[in-house]
Coordinates of C-alpha atoms in Angstrom, one line a residue:
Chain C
X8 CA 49.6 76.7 -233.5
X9 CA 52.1 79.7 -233.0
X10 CA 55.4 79.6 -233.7
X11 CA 56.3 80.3 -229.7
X12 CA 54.3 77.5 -228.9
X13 CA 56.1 74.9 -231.1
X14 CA 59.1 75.7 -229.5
X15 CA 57.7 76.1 -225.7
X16 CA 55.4 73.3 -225.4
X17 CA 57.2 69.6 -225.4
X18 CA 53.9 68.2 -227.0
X19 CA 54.3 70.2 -230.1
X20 CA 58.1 70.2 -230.4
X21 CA 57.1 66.2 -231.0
X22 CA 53.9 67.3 -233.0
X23 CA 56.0 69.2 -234.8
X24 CA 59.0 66.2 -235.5
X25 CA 56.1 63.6 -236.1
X26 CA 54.5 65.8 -238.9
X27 CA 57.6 65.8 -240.6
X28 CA 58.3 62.6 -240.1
X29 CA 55.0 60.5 -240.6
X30 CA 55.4 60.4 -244.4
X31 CA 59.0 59.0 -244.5
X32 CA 57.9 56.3 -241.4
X33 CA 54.6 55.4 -243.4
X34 CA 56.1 54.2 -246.7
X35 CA 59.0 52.6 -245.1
X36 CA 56.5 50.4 -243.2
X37 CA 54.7 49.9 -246.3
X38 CA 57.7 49.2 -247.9
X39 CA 58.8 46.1 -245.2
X40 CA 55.0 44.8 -244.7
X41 CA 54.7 44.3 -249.0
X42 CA 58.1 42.3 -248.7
X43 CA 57.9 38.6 -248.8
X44 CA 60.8 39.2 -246.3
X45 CA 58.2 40.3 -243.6
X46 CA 55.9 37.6 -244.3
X47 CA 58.6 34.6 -243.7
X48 CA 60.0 36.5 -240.5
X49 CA 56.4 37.1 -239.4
X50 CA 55.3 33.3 -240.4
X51 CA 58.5 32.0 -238.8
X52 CA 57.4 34.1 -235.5
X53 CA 54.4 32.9 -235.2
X54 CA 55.2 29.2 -236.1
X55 CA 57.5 29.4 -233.0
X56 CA 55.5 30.8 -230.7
X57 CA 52.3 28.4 -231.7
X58 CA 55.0 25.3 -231.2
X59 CA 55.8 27.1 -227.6
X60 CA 52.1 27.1 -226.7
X61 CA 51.4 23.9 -228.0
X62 CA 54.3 22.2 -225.6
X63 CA 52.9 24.2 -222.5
X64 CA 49.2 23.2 -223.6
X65 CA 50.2 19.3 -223.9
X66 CA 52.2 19.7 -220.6
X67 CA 49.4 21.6 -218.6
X68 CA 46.9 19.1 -220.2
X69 CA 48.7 16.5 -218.6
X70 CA 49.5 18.2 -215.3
X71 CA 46.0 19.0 -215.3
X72 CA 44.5 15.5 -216.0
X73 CA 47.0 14.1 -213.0
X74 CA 45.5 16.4 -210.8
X75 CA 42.0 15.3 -211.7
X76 CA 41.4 18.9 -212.7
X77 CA 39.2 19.3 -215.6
X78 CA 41.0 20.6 -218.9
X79 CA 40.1 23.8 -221.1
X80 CA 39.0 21.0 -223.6
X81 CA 36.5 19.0 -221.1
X82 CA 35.3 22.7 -220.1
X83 CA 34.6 23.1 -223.6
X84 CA 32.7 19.3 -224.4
X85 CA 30.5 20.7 -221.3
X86 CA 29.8 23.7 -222.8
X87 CA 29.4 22.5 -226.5
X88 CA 26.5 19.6 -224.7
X89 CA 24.9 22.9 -223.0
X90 CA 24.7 25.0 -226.4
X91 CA 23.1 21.5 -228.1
X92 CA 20.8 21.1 -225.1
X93 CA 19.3 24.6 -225.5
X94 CA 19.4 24.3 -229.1
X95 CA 16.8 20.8 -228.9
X96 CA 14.8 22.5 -226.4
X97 CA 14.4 25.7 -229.0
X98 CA 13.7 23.4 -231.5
X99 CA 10.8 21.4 -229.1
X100 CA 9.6 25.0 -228.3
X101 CA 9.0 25.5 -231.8
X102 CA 7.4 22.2 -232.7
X103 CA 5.2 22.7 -229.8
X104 CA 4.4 26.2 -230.6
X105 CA 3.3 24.5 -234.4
X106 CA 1.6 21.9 -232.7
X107 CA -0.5 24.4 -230.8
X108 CA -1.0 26.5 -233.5
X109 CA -2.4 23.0 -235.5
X110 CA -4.5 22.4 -232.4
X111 CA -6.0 26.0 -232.7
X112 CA -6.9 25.5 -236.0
X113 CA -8.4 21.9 -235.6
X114 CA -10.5 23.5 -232.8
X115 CA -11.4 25.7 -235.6
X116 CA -12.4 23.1 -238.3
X117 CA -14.1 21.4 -235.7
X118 CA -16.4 23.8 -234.8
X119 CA -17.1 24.8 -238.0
X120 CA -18.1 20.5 -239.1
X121 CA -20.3 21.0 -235.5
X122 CA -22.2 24.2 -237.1
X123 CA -22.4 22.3 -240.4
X124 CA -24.2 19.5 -239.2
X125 CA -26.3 21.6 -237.0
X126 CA -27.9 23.4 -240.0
X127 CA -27.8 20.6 -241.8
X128 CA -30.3 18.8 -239.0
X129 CA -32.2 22.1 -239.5
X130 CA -32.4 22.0 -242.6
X131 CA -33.8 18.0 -243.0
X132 CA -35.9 18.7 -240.0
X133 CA -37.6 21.9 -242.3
X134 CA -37.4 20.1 -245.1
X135 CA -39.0 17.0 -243.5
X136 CA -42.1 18.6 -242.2
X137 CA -42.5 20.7 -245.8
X138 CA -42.7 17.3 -247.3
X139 CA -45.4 15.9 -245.3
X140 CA -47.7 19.1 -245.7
X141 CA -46.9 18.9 -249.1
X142 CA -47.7 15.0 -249.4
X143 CA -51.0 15.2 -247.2
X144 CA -52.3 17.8 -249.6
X145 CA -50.9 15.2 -252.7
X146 CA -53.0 13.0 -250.5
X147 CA -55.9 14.7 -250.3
X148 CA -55.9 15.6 -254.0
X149 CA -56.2 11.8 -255.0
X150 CA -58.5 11.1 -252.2
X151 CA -61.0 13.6 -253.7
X152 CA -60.0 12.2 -257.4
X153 CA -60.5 9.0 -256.2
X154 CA -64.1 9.7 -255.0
X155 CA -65.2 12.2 -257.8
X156 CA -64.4 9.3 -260.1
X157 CA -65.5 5.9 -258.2
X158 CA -68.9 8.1 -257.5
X159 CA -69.1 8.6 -261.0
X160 CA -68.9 5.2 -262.0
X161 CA -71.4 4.0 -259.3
X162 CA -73.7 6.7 -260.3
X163 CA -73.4 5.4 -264.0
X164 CA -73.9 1.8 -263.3
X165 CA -76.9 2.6 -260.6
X166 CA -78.4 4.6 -263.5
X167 CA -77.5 1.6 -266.2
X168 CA -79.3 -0.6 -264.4
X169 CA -82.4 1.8 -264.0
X170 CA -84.4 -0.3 -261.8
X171 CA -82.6 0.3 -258.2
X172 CA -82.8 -3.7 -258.1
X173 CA -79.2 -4.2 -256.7
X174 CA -78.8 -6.0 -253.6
X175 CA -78.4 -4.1 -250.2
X176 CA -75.8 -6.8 -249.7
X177 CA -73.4 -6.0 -253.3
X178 CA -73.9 -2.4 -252.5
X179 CA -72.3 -2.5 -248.9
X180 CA -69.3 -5.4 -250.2
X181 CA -69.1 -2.2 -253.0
X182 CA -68.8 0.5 -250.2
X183 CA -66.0 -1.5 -248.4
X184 CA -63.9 -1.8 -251.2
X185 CA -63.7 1.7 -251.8
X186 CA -63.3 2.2 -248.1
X187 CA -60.9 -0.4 -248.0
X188 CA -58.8 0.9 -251.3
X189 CA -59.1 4.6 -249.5
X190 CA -57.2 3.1 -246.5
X191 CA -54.5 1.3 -248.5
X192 CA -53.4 4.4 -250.8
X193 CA -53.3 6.1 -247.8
X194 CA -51.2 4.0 -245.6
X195 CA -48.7 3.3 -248.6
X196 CA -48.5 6.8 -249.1
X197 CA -47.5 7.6 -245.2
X198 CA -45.3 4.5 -245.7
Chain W
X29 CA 51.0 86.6 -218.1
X30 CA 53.9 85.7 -216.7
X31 CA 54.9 81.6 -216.2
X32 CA 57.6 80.7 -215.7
X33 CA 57.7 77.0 -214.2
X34 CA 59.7 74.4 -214.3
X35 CA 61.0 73.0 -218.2
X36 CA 57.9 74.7 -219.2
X37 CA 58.4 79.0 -220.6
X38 CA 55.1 79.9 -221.1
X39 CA 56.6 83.7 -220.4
X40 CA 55.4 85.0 -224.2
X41 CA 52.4 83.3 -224.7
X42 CA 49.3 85.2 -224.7
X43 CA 46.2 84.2 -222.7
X44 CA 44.2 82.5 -224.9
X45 CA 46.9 80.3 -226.1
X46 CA 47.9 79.6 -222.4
X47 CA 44.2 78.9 -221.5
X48 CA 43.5 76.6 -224.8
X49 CA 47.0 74.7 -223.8
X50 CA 45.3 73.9 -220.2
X51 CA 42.0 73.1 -221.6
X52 CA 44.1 70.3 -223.8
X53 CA 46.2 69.0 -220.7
X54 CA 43.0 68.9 -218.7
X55 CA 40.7 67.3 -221.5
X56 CA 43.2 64.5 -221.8
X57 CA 43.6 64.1 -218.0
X58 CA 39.8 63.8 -218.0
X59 CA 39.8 61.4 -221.7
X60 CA 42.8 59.2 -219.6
X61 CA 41.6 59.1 -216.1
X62 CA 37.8 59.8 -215.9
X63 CA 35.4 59.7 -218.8
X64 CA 33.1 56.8 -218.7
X65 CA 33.1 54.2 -221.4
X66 CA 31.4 55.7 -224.3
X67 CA 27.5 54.4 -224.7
X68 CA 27.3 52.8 -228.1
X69 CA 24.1 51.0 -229.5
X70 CA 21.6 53.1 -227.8
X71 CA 18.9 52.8 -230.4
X72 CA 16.0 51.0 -229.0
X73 CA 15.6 46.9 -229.5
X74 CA 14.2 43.9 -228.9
X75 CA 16.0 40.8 -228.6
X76 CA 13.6 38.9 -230.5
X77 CA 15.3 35.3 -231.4
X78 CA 18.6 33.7 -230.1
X79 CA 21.1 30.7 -231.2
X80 CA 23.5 30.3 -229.3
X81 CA 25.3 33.0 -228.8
X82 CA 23.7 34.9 -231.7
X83 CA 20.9 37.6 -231.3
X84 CA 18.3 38.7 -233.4
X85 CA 17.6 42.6 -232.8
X86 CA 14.4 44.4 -233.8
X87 CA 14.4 48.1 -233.8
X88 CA 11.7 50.4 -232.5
X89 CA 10.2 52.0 -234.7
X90 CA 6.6 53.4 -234.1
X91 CA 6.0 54.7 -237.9
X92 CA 7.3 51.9 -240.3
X93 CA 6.6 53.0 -244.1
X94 CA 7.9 50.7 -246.0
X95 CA 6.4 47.1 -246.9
X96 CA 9.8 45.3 -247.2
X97 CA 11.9 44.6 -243.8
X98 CA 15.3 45.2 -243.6
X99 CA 17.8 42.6 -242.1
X100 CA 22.0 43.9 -241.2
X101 CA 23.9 41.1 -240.9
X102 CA 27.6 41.8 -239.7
X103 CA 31.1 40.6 -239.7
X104 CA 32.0 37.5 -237.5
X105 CA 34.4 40.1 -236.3
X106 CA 34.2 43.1 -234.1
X107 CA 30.2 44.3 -233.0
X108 CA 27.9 45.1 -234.8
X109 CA 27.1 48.8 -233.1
X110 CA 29.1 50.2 -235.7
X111 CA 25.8 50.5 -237.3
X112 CA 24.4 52.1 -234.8
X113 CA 27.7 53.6 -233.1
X114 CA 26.0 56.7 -231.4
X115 CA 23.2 59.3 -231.5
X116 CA 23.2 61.1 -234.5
X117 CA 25.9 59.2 -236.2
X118 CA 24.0 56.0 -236.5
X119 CA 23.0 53.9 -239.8
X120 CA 19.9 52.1 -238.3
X121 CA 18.5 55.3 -236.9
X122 CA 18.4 57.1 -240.1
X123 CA 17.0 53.9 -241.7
X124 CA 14.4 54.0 -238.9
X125 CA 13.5 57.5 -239.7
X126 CA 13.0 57.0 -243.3
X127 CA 10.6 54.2 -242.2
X128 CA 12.4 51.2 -242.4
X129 CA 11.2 48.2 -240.4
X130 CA 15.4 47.2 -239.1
X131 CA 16.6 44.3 -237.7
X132 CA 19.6 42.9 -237.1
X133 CA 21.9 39.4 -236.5
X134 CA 24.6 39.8 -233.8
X135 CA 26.9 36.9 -233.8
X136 CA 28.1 37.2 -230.4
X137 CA 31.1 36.5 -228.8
X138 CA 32.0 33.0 -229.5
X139 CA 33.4 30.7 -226.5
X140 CA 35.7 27.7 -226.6
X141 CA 32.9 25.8 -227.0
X142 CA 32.0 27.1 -230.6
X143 CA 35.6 26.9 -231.8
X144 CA 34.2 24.4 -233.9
X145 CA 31.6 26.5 -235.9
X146 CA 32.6 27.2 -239.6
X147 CA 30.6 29.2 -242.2
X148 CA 28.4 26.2 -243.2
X149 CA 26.6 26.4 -239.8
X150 CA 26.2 30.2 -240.0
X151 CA 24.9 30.2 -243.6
X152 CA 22.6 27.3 -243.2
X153 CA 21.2 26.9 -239.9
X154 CA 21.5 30.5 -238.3
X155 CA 20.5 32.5 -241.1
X156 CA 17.5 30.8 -242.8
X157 CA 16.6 30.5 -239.0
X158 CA 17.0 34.2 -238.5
X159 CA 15.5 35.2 -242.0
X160 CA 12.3 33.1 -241.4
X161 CA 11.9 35.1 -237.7
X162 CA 12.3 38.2 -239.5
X163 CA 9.9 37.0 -241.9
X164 CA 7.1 36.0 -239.1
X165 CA 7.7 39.3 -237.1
X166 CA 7.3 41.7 -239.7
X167 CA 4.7 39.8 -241.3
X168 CA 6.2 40.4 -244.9
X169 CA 7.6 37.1 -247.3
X170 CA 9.7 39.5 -248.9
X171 CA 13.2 40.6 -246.8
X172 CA 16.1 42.9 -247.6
X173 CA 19.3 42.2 -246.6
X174 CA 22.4 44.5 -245.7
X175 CA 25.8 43.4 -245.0
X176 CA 28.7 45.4 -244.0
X177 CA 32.3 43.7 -244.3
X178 CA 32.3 40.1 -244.0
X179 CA 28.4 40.2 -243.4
X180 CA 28.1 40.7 -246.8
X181 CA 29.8 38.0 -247.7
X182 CA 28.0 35.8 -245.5
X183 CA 24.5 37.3 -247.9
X184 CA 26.2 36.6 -251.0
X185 CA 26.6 32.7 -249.4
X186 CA 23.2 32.9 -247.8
X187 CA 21.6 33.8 -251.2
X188 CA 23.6 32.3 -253.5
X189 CA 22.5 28.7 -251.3
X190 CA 18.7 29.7 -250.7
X191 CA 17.5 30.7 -254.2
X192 CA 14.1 29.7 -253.1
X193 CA 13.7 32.6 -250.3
X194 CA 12.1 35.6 -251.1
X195 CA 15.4 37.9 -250.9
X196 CA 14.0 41.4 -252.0
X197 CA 17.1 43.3 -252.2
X198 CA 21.1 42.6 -251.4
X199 CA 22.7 45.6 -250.4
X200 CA 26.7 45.1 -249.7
X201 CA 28.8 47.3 -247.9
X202 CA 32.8 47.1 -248.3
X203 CA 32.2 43.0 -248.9
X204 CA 35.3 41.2 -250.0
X205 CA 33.4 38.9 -252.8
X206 CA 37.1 38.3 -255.1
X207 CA 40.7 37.5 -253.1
X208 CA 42.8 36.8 -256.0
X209 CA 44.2 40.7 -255.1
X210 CA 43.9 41.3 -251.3
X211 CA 46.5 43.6 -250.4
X212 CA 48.7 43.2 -247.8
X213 CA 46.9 40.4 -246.9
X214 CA 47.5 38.6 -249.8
X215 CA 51.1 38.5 -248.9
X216 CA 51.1 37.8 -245.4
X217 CA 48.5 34.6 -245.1
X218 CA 50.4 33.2 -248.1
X219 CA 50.2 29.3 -247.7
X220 CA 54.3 29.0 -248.2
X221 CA 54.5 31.2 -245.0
X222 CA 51.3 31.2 -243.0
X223 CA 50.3 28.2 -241.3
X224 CA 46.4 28.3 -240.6
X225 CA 46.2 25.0 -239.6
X226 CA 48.8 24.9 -236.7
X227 CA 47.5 28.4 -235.6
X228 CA 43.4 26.8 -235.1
X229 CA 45.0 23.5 -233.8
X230 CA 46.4 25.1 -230.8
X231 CA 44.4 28.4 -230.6
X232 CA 41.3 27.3 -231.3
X233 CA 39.3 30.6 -231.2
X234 CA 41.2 33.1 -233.0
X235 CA 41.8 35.9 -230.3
X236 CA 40.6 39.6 -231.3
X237 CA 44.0 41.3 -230.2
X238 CA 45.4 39.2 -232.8
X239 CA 42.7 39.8 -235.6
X240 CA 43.0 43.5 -234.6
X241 CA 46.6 44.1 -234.1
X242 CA 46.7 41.8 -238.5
X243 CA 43.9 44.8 -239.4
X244 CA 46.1 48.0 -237.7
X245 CA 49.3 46.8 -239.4
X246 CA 47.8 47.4 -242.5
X247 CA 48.6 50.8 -242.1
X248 CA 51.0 50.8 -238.5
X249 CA 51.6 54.4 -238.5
X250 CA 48.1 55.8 -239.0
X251 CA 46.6 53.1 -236.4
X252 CA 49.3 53.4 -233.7
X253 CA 50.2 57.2 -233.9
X254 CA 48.2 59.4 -235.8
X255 CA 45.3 58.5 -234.4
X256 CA 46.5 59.7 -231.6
X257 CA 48.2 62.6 -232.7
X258 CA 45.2 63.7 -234.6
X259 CA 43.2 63.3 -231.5
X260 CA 45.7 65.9 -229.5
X261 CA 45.4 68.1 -232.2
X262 CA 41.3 68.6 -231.8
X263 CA 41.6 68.0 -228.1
X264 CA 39.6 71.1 -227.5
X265 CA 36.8 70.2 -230.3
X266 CA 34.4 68.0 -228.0
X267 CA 32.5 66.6 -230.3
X268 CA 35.7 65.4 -232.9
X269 CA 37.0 63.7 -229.1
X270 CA 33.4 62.1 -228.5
X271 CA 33.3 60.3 -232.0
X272 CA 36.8 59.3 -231.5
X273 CA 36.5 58.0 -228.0
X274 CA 33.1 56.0 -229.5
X275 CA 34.9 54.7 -232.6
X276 CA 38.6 54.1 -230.4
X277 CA 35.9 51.7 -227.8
X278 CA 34.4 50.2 -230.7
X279 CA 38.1 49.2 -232.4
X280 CA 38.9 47.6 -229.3
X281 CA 35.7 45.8 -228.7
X282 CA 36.9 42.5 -230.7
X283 CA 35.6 39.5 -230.7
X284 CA 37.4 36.4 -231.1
X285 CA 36.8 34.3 -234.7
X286 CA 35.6 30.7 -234.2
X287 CA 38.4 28.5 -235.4
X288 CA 37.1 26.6 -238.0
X289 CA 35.5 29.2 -239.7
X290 CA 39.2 31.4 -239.4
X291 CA 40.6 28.5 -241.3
X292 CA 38.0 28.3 -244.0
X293 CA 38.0 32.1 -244.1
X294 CA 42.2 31.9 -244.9
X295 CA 42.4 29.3 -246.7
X296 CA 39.0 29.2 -249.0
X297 CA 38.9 32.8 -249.4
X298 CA 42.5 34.3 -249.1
X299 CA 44.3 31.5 -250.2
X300 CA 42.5 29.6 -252.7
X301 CA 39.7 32.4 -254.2
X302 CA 37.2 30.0 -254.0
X303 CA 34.1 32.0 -253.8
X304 CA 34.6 33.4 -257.3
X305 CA 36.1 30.1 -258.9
X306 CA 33.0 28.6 -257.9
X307 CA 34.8 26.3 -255.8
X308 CA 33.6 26.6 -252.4
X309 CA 31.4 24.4 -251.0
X310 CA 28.9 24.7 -247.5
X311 CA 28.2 20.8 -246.5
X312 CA 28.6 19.7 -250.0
X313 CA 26.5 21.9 -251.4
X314 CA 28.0 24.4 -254.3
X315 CA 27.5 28.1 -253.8
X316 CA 27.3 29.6 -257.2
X317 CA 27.2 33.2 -257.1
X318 CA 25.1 33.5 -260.3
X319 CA 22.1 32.4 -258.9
X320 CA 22.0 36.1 -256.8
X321 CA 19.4 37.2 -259.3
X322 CA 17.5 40.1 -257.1
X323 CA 18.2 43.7 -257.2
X324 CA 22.0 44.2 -255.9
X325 CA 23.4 47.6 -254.5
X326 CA 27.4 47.5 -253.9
X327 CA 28.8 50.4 -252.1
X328 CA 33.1 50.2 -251.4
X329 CA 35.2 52.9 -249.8
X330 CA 37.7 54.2 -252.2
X331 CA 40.4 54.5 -249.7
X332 CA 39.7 51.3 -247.8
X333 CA 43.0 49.2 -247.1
X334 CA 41.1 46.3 -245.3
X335 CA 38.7 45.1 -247.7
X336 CA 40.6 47.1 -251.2
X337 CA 37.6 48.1 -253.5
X338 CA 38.4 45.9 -256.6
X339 CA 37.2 42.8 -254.2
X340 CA 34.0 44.4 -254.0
X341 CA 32.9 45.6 -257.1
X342 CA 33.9 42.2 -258.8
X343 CA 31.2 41.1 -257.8
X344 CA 29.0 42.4 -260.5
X345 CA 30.9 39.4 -262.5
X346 CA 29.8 37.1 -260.8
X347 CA 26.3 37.4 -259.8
X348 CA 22.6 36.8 -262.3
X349 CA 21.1 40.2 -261.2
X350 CA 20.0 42.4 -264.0
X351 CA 19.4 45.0 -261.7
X352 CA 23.0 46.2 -260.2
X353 CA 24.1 49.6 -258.3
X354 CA 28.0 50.2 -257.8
X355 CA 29.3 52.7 -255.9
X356 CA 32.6 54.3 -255.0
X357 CA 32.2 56.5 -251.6
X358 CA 35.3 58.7 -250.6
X359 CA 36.0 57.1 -247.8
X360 CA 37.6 54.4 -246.0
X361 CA 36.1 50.8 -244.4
X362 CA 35.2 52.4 -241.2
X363 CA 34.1 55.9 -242.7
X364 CA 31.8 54.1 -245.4
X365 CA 29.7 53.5 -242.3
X366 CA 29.9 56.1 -239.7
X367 CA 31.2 60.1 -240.1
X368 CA 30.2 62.7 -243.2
X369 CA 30.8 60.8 -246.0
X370 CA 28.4 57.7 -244.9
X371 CA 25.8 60.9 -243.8
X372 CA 26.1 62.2 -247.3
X373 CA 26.4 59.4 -249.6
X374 CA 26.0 55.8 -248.1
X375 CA 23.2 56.2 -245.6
X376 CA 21.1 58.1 -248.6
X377 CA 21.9 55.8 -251.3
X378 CA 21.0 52.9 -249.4
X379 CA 17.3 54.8 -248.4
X380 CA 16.9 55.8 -252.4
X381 CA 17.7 52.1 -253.6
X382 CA 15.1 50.2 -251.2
X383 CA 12.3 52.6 -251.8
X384 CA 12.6 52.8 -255.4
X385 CA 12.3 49.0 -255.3
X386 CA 9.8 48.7 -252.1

């Protein structure tokens, strides 16, 4: 800033005074505001104007109440139940949101029990008819050791007695037996 | 040249100094009369959980790099833009561009209604709320959290209350942790003299002018003139009258304080010191600073007169963690945040002490 323009323009004549000055104002104000001095007068202010407001509050109030006017304070109960209200229904939209979020994943656990029995049928159904094939042949196996050894023993005893003298009657009564012990392993074996 | 006009002898100025002397008249016609209000905030966001009057801001960001979220929480005072005041002078866009996932807890602007709130409902409904959102978003247990101001000490509560949450990191800015030496303040909300109870009785909301016009008169000459004369000075530097206009809007863009917690804010914290005396109590529960036991970074403005540096940095007496950071920035409680200095130092510093521990 030139010197002409110091002394020309108002702006910087004060510019120019408030430079000099702003040191001197600054720790005088620091000075008064670290006083206790300042904080009694400043308490003592402010105690006298909250005791103003609070007789124009208690007189309005009651002005207010005659009138049948709602007060700053019912205004405030209203808007106190409205911030509750909305703070229930955030915490309903978050239980719901959990509950669906439970209900997803049951859906999932359920499905995967429905899968699990499904194989499991599968599975005894398989296993099932492997059994039988493997119990027929069991079956079979004692059916023919059956016969290889009750031929054997006829044979022997056919041959013991040498003479082919047996009766018709014992042979066919023998014959039954075997058919009828054939037919008995077999049906306890399907049982 | 000649001019010759009225009070005004312009007659031995040259033109350039006549032409710069318009261009300041005119440019604080226009400041006065014309310009717009200043467009603060403008990184992008989601609102993405509310309480009452509180929000829950997510940034955009399309390349997150980090693993750990990071969550701001701010003063019950003034807005939280600060942190994102403007283009190019914002903390959360830097974050976001060294690939932090941001978000950030705006208290509002309390009504009649929530006169009645106090710091036991912010610390242990809205918080853990808010933390556990954060949590779910991001999809990461672990969270960061920043506070600037009185935010931090709202963390250091938070923490010191929920030792069970996965807190990754604490990162404070200008927090006031000790009161036993607050200044100024100390001597005017002195109980002999200062009568919180009478002023939340019949106030019940605290009103910002008030808050605002206890803050300026901690230094009445800087706030009330030489911001302005500083501001004529540089009338013809745009970008200086930009960031002043932004940062002017955003000092006058209070909010009131919820009664209650203005009474538990004097007389816990101013009056009685009860934070570090372990004497403080949230619903009967005892907040114990020691039990902060993850990574803690502390960053105070040497020259701040709002929140005075040795209530920050006590802190590292009081907490468990082994792993601690202070640091003195040349600044003041505004500039720790916003300008060259939080460019240079703070905005880095906090970037270098979440990644190392990401």
């Amino acid at each position: 800033m030139s010197e002409k323009e110091k002394i020309n323009d108002p702006a910087a004549f004060f510019r120019q005074y408030y430079g000099e000055m702003e040191d001197g104002w600054s720790k005088l104000w620091e000075q008064l505001l670290s006083s206790p001095v300042y904080a009694q007068a400043m308490g003592a202010l402010m105690d006298a104007y909250l005791s103003s407001q609070q007789a124009v509050q208690t007189n309005l109030k009651k002005y207010m109440e005659n009138l049948n006017i709602p007060t700053k304070d019912d205004l405030a109960r209203v808007a106190y139940q409205v911030v509750q209200a909305e703070q229930k229904i955030s915490e309903l939209q978050k239980e719901i949101k959990g509950m669906k979020s439970l209900e997803a994943k049951l859906d999932l656990v359920l499905a995967e029990v429905k899968e699990a029995k499904e194989f499991q049928k599968q599975y005894r159904q398989q296993g099932e008819q492997k059994g039988l094939v493997d119990l027929e042949k069991k079956l079979e196996e004692i059916q023919a050791l059956i016969v290889a050894k009750t031929g054997a023993k006829s044979q022997s005893r056919s041959s013991s007695k040498g003479d082919g003298r047996g009766s018709a009657k014992s042979q066919g009564q023998s014959a039954d037996k075997k058919q009828k012990a054939k037919t008995e392993t077999r049906q306890t074996v399907l049982v | 040249m000649n001019f010759n006009y009225g009070p005004f002898n312009y007659a031995g100025f040259s033109q350039e100094e006549a032409q710069r002397m318009a261009a300041r008249y005119k440019r604080l016609t226009k400041l006065a009369l014309h310009d717009p209000e200043p467009r603060v905030g403008q990184t992008p966001k989601d609102v993405i959980w509310t309480r009452n009057k509180t929000k829950l801001y997510h940034f955009h960001n399309g390349h997150v790099t980090r693993s750990t979220p990071l969550m701001m929480v701010y003063a019950l005072i003034n807005r939280p833009y600060i942190l994102d005041i403007c283009q190019g002078n914002s903390m959360v866009e830097y974050l976001i561009k060294e690939g932090f996932d941001v978000y950030m807890v705006d208290w509002g602007t309390p009504g009649i209604e929530d006169k009645g709130l106090k710091f036991d409902d912010f610390v242990l409904d809205y918080l853990p709320e808010a933390f556990s959102v954060v949590q779910e978003r991001s999809g990461s247990a672990k969270v960061s959290l920043l506070g600037y101001c009185m935010g931090g000490t709202l963390n250091s509560l938070f923490a010191a209350l929920h030792p069970e949450l996965p807190i990754a990191n604490l990162v404070f800015l200008a927090s006031p942790i000790d009161f036993t030496d607050a200044g100024l303040f100390a001597n005017w909300l002195n109980p002999e003299t200062f009568n919180v109870d009478k002023m939340v009785d019949v106030m019940g909301n605290i009103p910002a002018e008030l808050i605002d016009f206890g803050n300026k008169m901690l230094k009445p000459v800087s706030n009330f003139v030489s911001s302005y004369v500083h501001l004529w000075d540089k009338l013809h530097d745009e970008v200086f009258v930009e960031n002043w206009r932004v940062l002017n809007h955003w000092v006058n863009d209070g909010t009131p304080f919820p009664g209650e917690s203005f009474r538990q804010w004097i007389k816990e914290f101013y009056q009685k010191s009860a934070l570090v005396k372990k004497e403080l109590f949230l619903r009967g529960r005892q907040v114990d600073l020691g039990r902060i036991t993850c990574p803690v970074l502390n960053l105070a403005g040497d020259k701040d007169h709002i929140v005075l540096p040795n209530q920050s940095s006590e802190l590292a007496k009081h907490i468990g963690s082994k792993d601690y950071e202070f640091v003195t920035v040349p600044s003041g409680h505004v500039s720790l945040v916003v300008g060259k200095m939080a460019k240079e130092i703070t905005w880095p510093k906090i970037s270098e002490f979440l990644s190392k521990r990401d």
